[in-house]
Amino acid sequence: MPASPPPAAAPDWPPTLDTPLDAIARRWLDHRDDFDAHALEVAIEVAHGAEAYALAATWLQALIDGFPDRDTPAQRWRLVGVLLHAGDDAAATEAMHSHLRRMPQDWQGWTRLAEMLARRGDPAGALAALAQLPAAGHRDAALGLARARILLHLRKPLEARAVLEAVPRDDPAAYADACRLRAQIASSLGQAREMAEAALEGLAHAPGDSLLLVILARGLAAEQDWAAALPVLDRAAAAGVDDADFHYLRSAVLLHLGRLREALATAQKAIDLSGGDPAHLYHAAGIAMRLHDVAEARALLDRLLEAAPTHAEAWLLRVELEAASGQRQLALDLADRARETLPGDERLRQRRATLLLQAEPEVTTRRAALPDRPLPRRPGRAGPPRSEAEILRRGLAGQMRALQALVGYRIHHMTQFSRFGLLSAVLEPMLHMAVLAAGMYYFNHGRPPLGKDLFFFYATGVLVFLAFAHVTQHAFTAYREEASLLQVPQIRRVDLVLSVAVAHLLVDGMACFVVLGGMVLLRDHAMVDDWWTVAAAFLGGIALGTGLALLGAALNSINRGVQKFWVSAQRLLYMISGVFYLPMHMPEGVRDWMTLNPVLHLIEWFRHGVFPQYEPPWLSPLYVLQWAVCLIVLGLMLEVALRRHVRP
């Protein structure tokens, strides 16, 4: 039987979808005239399937340029997309410009062009493209959403929110998108209430929108309305939300509602979905510690420290876990490892020092027989107290030693981060006075309200006010942020505030008299009339600051907002206390109200000791001392009354 003839070879041209890409590319290089419209379209599809987007863009451009019937808006849009896939943003932008020159009414094209320019870092070009949108004649919801997204990309959230508020409500889906974007803007601006309100408006038009449900829950959680946030999260879970951030939020809500077991289980889901996110691990470890599940907390913290060895809070929590479990030596070892990993963390250093103070040496007798008589007392070691007075004397001596150690620690902490050491305490008021003098010289042509030296006049207000402000500023957070020091038996809560006052009495007092003495020696018109009055006024400022610090530290232990309020109030106090002006230059009605301020009397008292001719009739040093005593008594009473709430 004769052999059958071989099948005829498939023609190599025109190309098909099975033609190899390299064959088409070689044909293009050698015989470009062989490519008609059909061949180019096939070549484009082959290149697109092989993800050779640069070749696809080249052939698509040739198709548009060489065949007018193929030059359609759809093909031009396709060219822009292929160029973007090829990574040639400049060519894609130019192609979109070319398309819009031929079709300026294409508002979607202007929107896409603005997005591309914004992504390329050309905000002026993006805004210019947005300016073309009204001329296109389209003001519908989709246009508003596109504008808002571009403005958000340009980091203009307020303008984007204004555009979104103008989106019409006749399109429920578009309005829900607008509400979602408004909620995200409110979240980025820290406006929890506005975020929740925008989510509620969107849910009125799209009740089953899972993203809006999660945003609403976040807003309610930020407003600390935990009971209302949980049902919203349950609705989101029923709508199919199942990601790590969702479970993390739900765990936080359950934690604040006191449902610790459910919170821990939900946190475990978040950890599984995120692959061990450090924030999720730390959150779950905290819940496990509140449940007294030491093994689970230890495992979570070890996993966290393995993933993020520089997580300072995790090291602190790990050390606290072992210390609370009675494993003091293990806690010390962990503290040493943490210090090696994070040598600059002050909290770890303080916690390690506290553990060292609490550690007691173990005494072993090895079954040795104890002597019949008491062991001889070490020379210099005091025996048991013989009277109540001796007990009181020893207690006061121990308290003074603890206070002395705290004062040394405060002074070291104030100077350890500055290269100038204690000299930085002198530089601060000098810089303060320099700024004041420069400003007042510009507005007042350098004439001091009192005396003949502008710097010297400002020194009389700045020095005593800064001493008062430093005591309050550094002592308001003592009960909260330095509670670890209270684990030393000799240290009381009041010692934390008193140590701040004594430290600033020494440091700011030294700075005050160095500045005043230096001015007296170096400047012609600087003279102090009565150093004793100046010293008494300075001590009055420290006493007033101590009283306010005792009261503020007790209140701040209940609510952190007290310290934030005082930071703002301190600025107002600076303006109404006569630091850089004299109250006598104020209207009489205003001055009558100003004289109720004890800090104003304090500064006037200080100036009275410097300038002998300055004796304001409203000055009352007794008024300052009365305020100081009342504040100290109130602060001590409140500290005693709130001891159950102010826990280390």
CSV table of C-alpha atoms in Angstrom, one decimal, residues 230-647:
chain,number,residue,atom,x,y,z
A,230,LEU,CA,-21.4,44.9,68.9
A,231,PRO,CA,-24.8,44.4,67.1
A,232,VAL,CA,-23.4,46.3,64.1
A,233,LEU,CA,-20.4,44.0,63.9
A,234,ASP,CA,-22.7,41.0,64.1
A,235,ARG,CA,-24.6,42.3,61.1
A,236,ALA,CA,-21.4,42.8,59.3
A,237,ALA,CA,-20.4,39.2,60.1
A,238,ALA,CA,-23.7,38.0,58.8
A,239,ALA,CA,-23.0,40.0,55.6
A,240,GLY,CA,-19.9,38.0,55.0
A,241,VAL,CA,-17.1,40.1,56.5
A,242,ASP,CA,-14.3,37.9,57.7
A,243,ASP,CA,-10.9,39.6,57.7
A,244,ALA,CA,-8.3,40.2,60.3
A,245,ASP,CA,-9.1,43.8,61.0
A,246,PHE,CA,-12.8,43.0,61.5
A,247,HIS,CA,-12.0,40.3,64.1
A,248,TYR,CA,-9.5,42.6,65.8
A,249,LEU,CA,-12.2,45.3,66.1
A,250,ARG,CA,-14.7,42.8,67.4
A,251,SER,CA,-12.3,41.5,70.0
A,252,ALA,CA,-11.7,45.0,71.2
A,253,VAL,CA,-15.4,45.7,71.6
A,254,LEU,CA,-15.9,42.4,73.4
A,255,LEU,CA,-13.0,43.2,75.7
A,256,HIS,CA,-14.5,46.5,76.7
A,257,LEU,CA,-17.8,44.8,77.4
A,258,GLY,CA,-16.1,42.4,79.8
A,259,ARG,CA,-16.6,39.3,77.6
A,260,LEU,CA,-13.0,38.2,77.9
A,261,ARG,CA,-13.3,34.6,76.7
A,262,GLU,CA,-15.1,35.6,73.5
A,263,ALA,CA,-12.6,38.5,73.0
A,264,LEU,CA,-9.6,36.1,73.3
A,265,ALA,CA,-11.2,33.7,70.8
A,266,THR,CA,-11.9,36.5,68.3
A,267,ALA,CA,-8.4,37.8,68.7
A,268,GLN,CA,-7.1,34.3,67.9
A,269,LYS,CA,-9.1,34.5,64.6
A,270,ALA,CA,-7.5,37.8,63.8
A,271,ILE,CA,-4.1,36.4,64.4
A,272,ASP,CA,-4.8,33.4,62.2
A,273,LEU,CA,-6.0,35.5,59.4
A,274,SER,CA,-3.2,38.1,59.6
A,275,GLY,CA,-0.5,35.5,59.9
A,276,GLY,CA,0.7,36.8,63.3
A,277,ASP,CA,0.4,40.6,63.2
A,278,PRO,CA,2.3,42.1,66.1
A,279,ALA,CA,-0.6,44.4,67.1
A,280,HIS,CA,-3.0,41.4,67.2
A,281,LEU,CA,-0.6,39.3,69.2
A,282,TYR,CA,-0.1,42.0,71.8
A,283,HIS,CA,-3.8,42.6,72.0
A,284,ALA,CA,-4.5,38.9,72.6
A,285,ALA,CA,-1.7,38.6,75.1
A,286,GLY,CA,-3.2,41.4,77.2
A,287,ILE,CA,-6.5,39.6,77.2
A,288,ALA,CA,-4.9,36.4,78.3
A,289,MET,CA,-3.2,38.1,81.2
A,290,ARG,CA,-6.5,39.6,82.3
A,291,LEU,CA,-7.9,36.0,82.2
A,292,HIS,CA,-4.9,34.9,84.3
A,293,ASP,CA,-4.0,32.4,81.5
A,294,VAL,CA,-0.3,32.6,82.0
A,295,ALA,CA,0.6,29.9,79.6
A,296,GLU,CA,-1.4,31.4,76.7
A,297,ALA,CA,-0.1,34.9,77.4
A,298,ARG,CA,3.5,33.6,77.5
A,299,ALA,CA,3.1,31.7,74.2
A,300,LEU,CA,1.6,34.8,72.5
A,301,LEU,CA,4.3,37.1,73.8
A,302,ASP,CA,7.1,34.7,72.8
A,303,ARG,CA,5.6,34.5,69.3
A,304,LEU,CA,5.3,38.3,69.2
A,305,LEU,CA,8.9,38.9,70.3
A,306,GLU,CA,10.1,36.3,67.7
A,307,ALA,CA,8.4,38.3,65.0
A,308,ALA,CA,9.1,41.8,66.3
A,309,PRO,CA,12.1,41.7,68.7
A,310,THR,CA,12.2,45.5,69.1
A,311,HIS,CA,8.6,45.7,70.4
A,312,ALA,CA,9.2,47.5,73.7
A,313,GLU,CA,5.7,47.1,75.1
A,314,ALA,CA,5.9,43.3,74.5
A,315,TRP,CA,9.1,43.1,76.5
A,316,LEU,CA,7.6,45.1,79.3
A,317,LEU,CA,4.5,42.9,79.4
A,318,ARG,CA,6.7,39.7,79.2
A,319,VAL,CA,8.7,40.9,82.2
A,320,GLU,CA,5.6,41.8,84.1
A,321,LEU,CA,4.1,38.4,83.4
A,322,GLU,CA,7.0,36.6,85.0
A,323,ALA,CA,7.3,39.0,87.9
A,324,ALA,CA,3.6,38.5,88.7
A,325,SER,CA,4.0,34.8,88.5
A,326,GLY,CA,6.8,34.9,91.1
A,327,GLN,CA,9.6,34.1,88.7
A,328,ARG,CA,11.7,37.1,89.6
A,329,GLN,CA,15.0,35.7,88.4
A,330,LEU,CA,13.4,34.9,85.0
A,331,ALA,CA,11.9,38.3,84.9
A,332,LEU,CA,15.4,39.8,85.6
A,333,ASP,CA,16.9,37.7,82.8
A,334,LEU,CA,14.2,38.9,80.4
A,335,ALA,CA,14.8,42.5,81.5
A,336,ASP,CA,18.5,42.1,80.7
A,337,ARG,CA,17.7,40.7,77.3
A,338,ALA,CA,15.3,43.5,76.6
A,339,ARG,CA,17.9,46.1,77.6
A,340,GLU,CA,20.4,44.5,75.2
A,341,THR,CA,17.8,44.6,72.4
A,342,LEU,CA,16.6,48.1,73.3
A,343,PRO,CA,19.4,49.9,75.1
A,344,GLY,CA,17.8,53.3,74.9
A,345,ASP,CA,14.4,52.5,76.3
A,346,GLU,CA,13.9,54.3,79.6
A,347,ARG,CA,10.9,52.2,80.7
A,348,LEU,CA,12.8,49.0,80.5
A,349,ARG,CA,15.7,50.5,82.5
A,350,GLN,CA,13.3,51.6,85.2
A,351,ARG,CA,11.5,48.2,85.4
A,352,ARG,CA,14.8,46.4,85.6
A,353,ALA,CA,15.9,48.7,88.5
A,354,THR,CA,12.7,48.0,90.3
A,355,LEU,CA,13.2,44.3,90.0
A,356,LEU,CA,16.7,44.6,91.4
A,357,LEU,CA,15.4,46.6,94.3
A,358,GLN,CA,12.7,44.0,95.0
A,359,ALA,CA,15.1,41.0,94.8
A,360,GLU,CA,16.2,39.5,98.1
A,361,PRO,CA,19.2,37.3,98.5
A,362,GLU,CA,18.4,33.7,99.4
A,363,VAL,CA,20.0,32.5,102.6
A,364,THR,CA,20.6,28.8,103.0
A,365,THR,CA,21.7,27.2,106.3
A,366,ARG,CA,22.7,23.8,104.9
A,367,ARG,CA,21.2,22.2,108.0
A,368,ALA,CA,23.7,24.0,110.3
A,369,ALA,CA,22.9,24.2,113.9
A,370,LEU,CA,21.9,27.7,115.0
A,371,PRO,CA,23.9,29.1,118.0
A,372,ASP,CA,22.2,29.4,121.4
A,373,ARG,CA,23.1,33.1,121.7
A,374,PRO,CA,22.1,35.7,119.1
A,375,LEU,CA,24.6,36.5,116.4
A,376,PRO,CA,26.7,39.6,117.1
A,377,ARG,CA,25.3,42.7,115.4
A,378,ARG,CA,27.3,44.1,112.6
A,379,PRO,CA,29.1,47.3,113.6
A,380,GLY,CA,27.1,50.4,112.8
A,381,ARG,CA,23.9,48.5,112.4
A,382,ALA,CA,21.0,50.0,114.4
A,383,GLY,CA,19.2,47.8,116.9
A,384,PRO,CA,15.4,47.7,117.4
A,385,PRO,CA,13.8,51.0,118.2
A,386,ARG,CA,13.4,51.8,121.9
A,387,SER,CA,10.6,54.4,121.8
A,388,GLU,CA,7.9,56.0,119.6
A,389,ALA,CA,10.2,58.9,118.9
A,390,GLU,CA,12.9,56.5,117.7
A,391,ILE,CA,10.4,54.8,115.4
A,392,LEU,CA,9.3,58.2,114.0
A,393,ARG,CA,12.9,59.4,113.6
A,394,ARG,CA,13.9,56.2,111.7
A,395,GLY,CA,10.8,56.4,109.5
A,396,LEU,CA,11.5,60.1,108.6
A,397,ALA,CA,15.2,59.2,107.9
A,398,GLY,CA,14.2,56.4,105.6
A,399,GLN,CA,11.7,58.6,103.9
A,400,MET,CA,14.3,61.3,103.4
A,401,ARG,CA,16.7,58.8,101.9
A,402,ALA,CA,14.0,57.7,99.4
A,403,LEU,CA,13.2,61.3,98.6
A,404,GLN,CA,16.9,62.1,98.1
A,405,ALA,CA,17.3,59.2,95.7
A,406,LEU,CA,14.2,60.3,93.8
A,407,VAL,CA,15.5,63.8,93.5
A,408,GLY,CA,18.9,62.6,92.2
A,409,TYR,CA,17.0,60.4,89.7
A,410,ARG,CA,14.9,63.4,88.6
A,411,ILE,CA,18.0,65.7,88.1
A,412,HIS,CA,19.7,62.9,86.1
A,413,HIS,CA,16.6,62.4,84.0
A,414,MET,CA,16.4,66.1,83.3
A,415,THR,CA,19.9,66.4,82.0
A,416,GLN,CA,20.7,63.0,80.5
A,417,PHE,CA,19.3,63.8,77.0
A,418,SER,CA,21.2,67.1,76.7
A,419,ARG,CA,24.8,67.6,75.8
A,420,PHE,CA,24.9,70.7,77.9
A,421,GLY,CA,23.9,69.0,81.2
A,422,LEU,CA,22.7,71.5,83.8
A,423,LEU,CA,23.7,74.3,81.5
A,424,SER,CA,20.5,73.5,79.5
A,425,ALA,CA,18.5,74.8,82.5
A,426,VAL,CA,20.1,78.2,82.0
A,427,LEU,CA,19.8,78.2,78.2
A,428,GLU,CA,16.0,77.7,78.3
A,429,PRO,CA,15.1,81.0,80.0
A,430,MET,CA,17.8,82.8,78.1
A,431,LEU,CA,16.3,81.7,74.7
A,432,HIS,CA,12.8,82.4,76.0
A,433,MET,CA,13.8,86.0,76.9
A,434,ALA,CA,15.6,86.4,73.6
A,435,VAL,CA,12.5,85.6,71.6
A,436,LEU,CA,10.4,87.9,73.8
A,437,ALA,CA,12.8,90.7,73.5
A,438,ALA,CA,13.1,90.4,69.7
A,439,GLY,CA,9.3,90.4,69.3
A,440,MET,CA,8.8,93.4,71.7
A,441,TYR,CA,11.6,95.3,70.2
A,442,TYR,CA,9.9,95.1,66.8
A,443,PHE,CA,6.5,96.2,68.2
A,444,ASN,CA,7.6,98.5,71.1
A,445,HIS,CA,11.0,99.8,69.7
A,446,GLY,CA,12.9,98.2,72.6
A,447,ARG,CA,11.5,100.3,75.5
A,448,PRO,CA,11.0,98.1,78.6
A,449,PRO,CA,7.8,98.7,80.7
A,450,LEU,CA,9.9,98.9,83.9
A,451,GLY,CA,13.6,99.7,84.3
A,452,LYS,CA,16.1,100.5,81.5
A,453,ASP,CA,17.0,96.9,80.4
A,454,LEU,CA,14.6,95.0,78.2
A,455,PHE,CA,16.2,91.6,78.9
A,456,PHE,CA,16.3,92.2,82.6
A,457,PHE,CA,12.6,93.1,82.7
A,458,TYR,CA,11.6,89.9,80.9
A,459,ALA,CA,13.9,87.9,83.2
A,460,THR,CA,11.8,89.0,86.2
A,461,GLY,CA,8.7,87.4,84.6
A,462,VAL,CA,10.1,84.4,82.8
A,463,LEU,CA,12.3,82.9,85.5
A,464,VAL,CA,9.7,82.5,88.2
A,465,PHE,CA,6.9,81.5,85.8
A,466,LEU,CA,9.1,78.8,84.2
A,467,ALA,CA,9.9,77.4,87.6
A,468,PHE,CA,6.2,77.2,88.5
A,469,ALA,CA,5.3,75.7,85.1
A,470,HIS,CA,8.1,73.1,85.2
A,471,VAL,CA,6.8,71.7,88.5
A,472,THR,CA,3.3,71.3,87.2
A,473,GLN,CA,4.2,70.1,83.8
A,474,HIS,CA,6.5,67.2,85.1
A,475,ALA,CA,4.4,66.2,88.1
A,476,PHE,CA,0.9,66.0,86.6
A,477,THR,CA,1.5,62.5,85.2
A,478,ALA,CA,3.6,61.2,88.1
A,479,TYR,CA,0.8,58.9,89.6
A,480,ARG,CA,0.1,57.3,86.3
A,481,GLU,CA,3.3,57.0,84.4
A,482,GLU,CA,5.7,56.3,87.2
A,483,ALA,CA,3.7,53.8,89.2
A,484,SER,CA,6.4,51.2,88.9
A,485,LEU,CA,8.5,53.2,91.3
A,486,LEU,CA,5.8,52.6,94.0
A,487,GLN,CA,6.8,49.0,94.2
A,488,VAL,CA,9.8,50.1,96.3
A,489,PRO,CA,8.4,50.0,99.8
A,490,GLN,CA,9.9,53.3,101.0
A,491,ILE,CA,8.4,55.4,98.2
A,492,ARG,CA,5.0,56.9,98.6
A,493,ARG,CA,2.8,58.5,95.9
A,494,VAL,CA,3.4,62.0,97.4
A,495,ASP,CA,7.1,61.4,97.1
A,496,LEU,CA,6.8,61.3,93.3
A,497,VAL,CA,5.4,64.9,93.3
A,498,LEU,CA,7.7,66.2,96.1
A,499,SER,CA,10.8,64.9,94.3
A,500,VAL,CA,9.8,66.9,91.2
A,501,ALA,CA,9.3,70.0,93.3
A,502,VAL,CA,12.7,69.6,95.1
A,503,ALA,CA,14.5,68.8,91.8
A,504,HIS,CA,13.2,71.9,90.1
A,505,LEU,CA,13.8,74.0,93.3
A,506,LEU,CA,17.5,73.1,92.9
A,507,VAL,CA,17.9,73.1,89.1
A,508,ASP,CA,15.6,76.1,88.3
A,509,GLY,CA,16.8,77.9,91.4
A,510,MET,CA,20.4,77.6,90.2
A,511,ALA,CA,19.3,78.7,86.7
A,512,CYS,CA,17.4,81.7,88.1
A,513,PHE,CA,20.2,83.1,90.2
A,514,VAL,CA,22.9,82.3,87.6
A,515,VAL,CA,20.8,84.3,85.0
A,516,LEU,CA,20.1,87.2,87.4
A,517,GLY,CA,23.6,87.3,88.8
A,518,GLY,CA,25.1,87.2,85.3
A,519,MET,CA,23.0,90.1,84.2
A,520,VAL,CA,23.9,92.1,87.3
A,521,LEU,CA,27.6,91.6,86.5
A,522,LEU,CA,27.5,92.0,82.7
A,523,ARG,CA,24.8,94.6,82.1
A,524,ASP,CA,24.9,98.3,83.1
A,525,HIS,CA,21.3,98.8,84.1
A,526,ALA,CA,20.6,95.5,85.7
A,527,MET,CA,20.4,95.7,89.5
A,528,VAL,CA,18.6,93.5,92.1
A,529,ASP,CA,17.4,95.5,95.1
A,530,ASP,CA,16.5,92.7,97.6
A,531,TRP,CA,17.8,89.2,97.0
A,532,TRP,CA,15.9,87.8,100.0
A,533,THR,CA,12.6,89.0,98.5
A,534,VAL,CA,13.6,87.4,95.2
A,535,ALA,CA,14.4,84.1,96.9
A,536,ALA,CA,11.1,84.2,98.9
A,537,ALA,CA,9.1,84.8,95.7
A,538,PHE,CA,10.9,82.0,93.9
A,539,LEU,CA,10.1,79.6,96.9
A,540,GLY,CA,6.5,80.8,96.7
A,541,GLY,CA,6.4,79.8,93.1
A,542,ILE,CA,7.7,76.4,93.8
A,543,ALA,CA,5.2,76.0,96.7
A,544,LEU,CA,2.3,77.1,94.4
A,545,GLY,CA,3.4,74.7,91.7
A,546,THR,CA,3.7,71.9,94.2
A,547,GLY,CA,0.2,72.4,95.5
A,548,LEU,CA,-1.3,72.5,92.0
A,549,ALA,CA,0.8,69.5,91.0
A,550,LEU,CA,-0.5,67.4,94.0
A,551,LEU,CA,-4.1,68.3,93.0
A,552,GLY,CA,-3.5,67.8,89.3
A,553,ALA,CA,-1.7,64.4,89.7
A,554,ALA,CA,-4.6,63.1,91.7
A,555,LEU,CA,-7.2,64.3,89.2
A,556,ASN,CA,-5.1,63.1,86.3
A,557,SER,CA,-5.0,59.6,87.8
A,558,ILE,CA,-8.8,59.5,87.3
A,559,ASN,CA,-9.0,61.1,83.9
A,560,ARG,CA,-6.1,61.8,81.5
A,561,GLY,CA,-7.9,64.7,80.0
A,562,VAL,CA,-6.9,66.8,83.1
A,563,GLN,CA,-3.3,66.9,81.9
A,564,LYS,CA,-4.3,67.9,78.4
A,565,PHE,CA,-6.6,70.6,79.8
A,566,TRP,CA,-3.7,72.0,81.9
A,567,VAL,CA,-1.4,72.2,78.9
A,568,SER,CA,-3.9,74.5,77.2
A,569,ALA,CA,-4.7,76.4,80.3
A,570,GLN,CA,-1.0,77.1,80.9
A,571,ARG,CA,-0.8,79.0,77.7
A,572,LEU,CA,-3.7,81.2,78.8
A,573,LEU,CA,-2.1,81.6,82.2
A,574,TYR,CA,1.1,82.8,80.5
A,575,MET,CA,-0.9,85.6,78.7
A,576,ILE,CA,-2.8,86.9,81.8
A,577,SER,CA,0.0,86.7,84.4
A,578,GLY,CA,2.0,89.8,83.4
A,579,VAL,CA,5.1,87.9,82.2
A,580,PHE,CA,6.0,90.4,79.5
A,581,TYR,CA,3.9,93.4,80.6
A,582,LEU,CA,2.8,95.3,83.7
A,583,PRO,CA,-0.8,95.0,84.9
A,584,MET,CA,-1.0,98.7,85.6
A,585,HIS,CA,-1.1,99.3,81.8
A,586,MET,CA,-4.3,97.3,81.6
A,587,PRO,CA,-7.8,98.9,81.9
A,588,GLU,CA,-9.0,99.0,85.5
A,589,GLY,CA,-11.9,96.6,85.0
A,590,VAL,CA,-9.6,94.0,83.3
A,591,ARG,CA,-7.0,94.5,86.0
A,592,ASP,CA,-9.5,93.8,88.8
A,593,TRP,CA,-10.1,90.4,87.3
A,594,MET,CA,-6.5,89.7,86.6
A,595,THR,CA,-5.5,90.3,90.3
A,596,LEU,CA,-7.5,87.2,91.2
A,597,ASN,CA,-4.7,85.2,89.5
A,598,PRO,CA,-2.1,84.0,92.1
A,599,VAL,CA,0.6,83.7,89.5
A,600,LEU,CA,0.3,87.4,88.7
A,601,HIS,CA,0.9,88.1,92.4
A,602,LEU,CA,3.8,85.8,92.3
A,603,ILE,CA,5.5,87.6,89.4
A,604,GLU,CA,4.7,91.0,90.9
A,605,TRP,CA,6.3,89.8,94.2
A,606,PHE,CA,9.4,88.7,92.3
A,607,ARG,CA,9.6,92.1,90.5
A,608,HIS,CA,9.1,94.0,93.7
A,609,GLY,CA,12.4,92.4,95.0
A,610,VAL,CA,14.2,93.4,91.8
A,611,PHE,CA,13.0,97.0,91.3
A,612,PRO,CA,12.8,99.0,94.5
A,613,GLN,CA,10.5,101.6,93.1
A,614,TYR,CA,7.9,99.1,92.0
A,615,GLU,CA,5.3,98.6,94.7
A,616,PRO,CA,1.9,97.8,93.1
A,617,PRO,CA,-1.0,98.3,95.5
A,618,TRP,CA,-2.6,95.0,94.6
A,619,LEU,CA,0.5,92.9,95.5
A,620,SER,CA,-0.2,90.4,98.3
A,621,PRO,CA,2.5,87.7,99.0
A,622,LEU,CA,0.1,86.3,101.6
A,623,TYR,CA,-2.4,85.6,98.8
A,624,VAL,CA,0.1,83.4,97.0
A,625,LEU,CA,0.9,81.5,100.2
A,626,GLN,CA,-2.8,81.0,100.9
A,627,TRP,CA,-3.3,79.5,97.5
A,628,ALA,CA,-0.3,77.3,97.9
A,629,VAL,CA,-1.4,75.9,101.3
A,630,CYS,CA,-5.0,75.4,100.1
A,631,LEU,CA,-3.9,73.5,97.0
A,632,ILE,CA,-1.4,71.4,99.0
A,633,VAL,CA,-4.1,70.4,101.5
A,634,LEU,CA,-6.7,69.7,98.7
A,635,GLY,CA,-4.1,67.6,96.8
A,636,LEU,CA,-3.2,65.5,99.9
A,637,MET,CA,-6.8,65.0,100.8
A,638,LEU,CA,-7.7,63.9,97.3
A,639,GLU,CA,-4.7,61.5,97.2
A,640,VAL,CA,-5.9,59.9,100.4
A,641,ALA,CA,-9.5,59.7,99.3
A,642,LEU,CA,-8.6,58.1,95.9
A,643,ARG,CA,-6.0,55.6,97.0
A,644,ARG,CA,-8.2,52.7,96.0
A,645,HIS,CA,-8.6,54.1,92.5
A,646,VAL,CA,-4.9,55.3,92.0
A,647,ARG,CA,-3.2,51.9,91.8
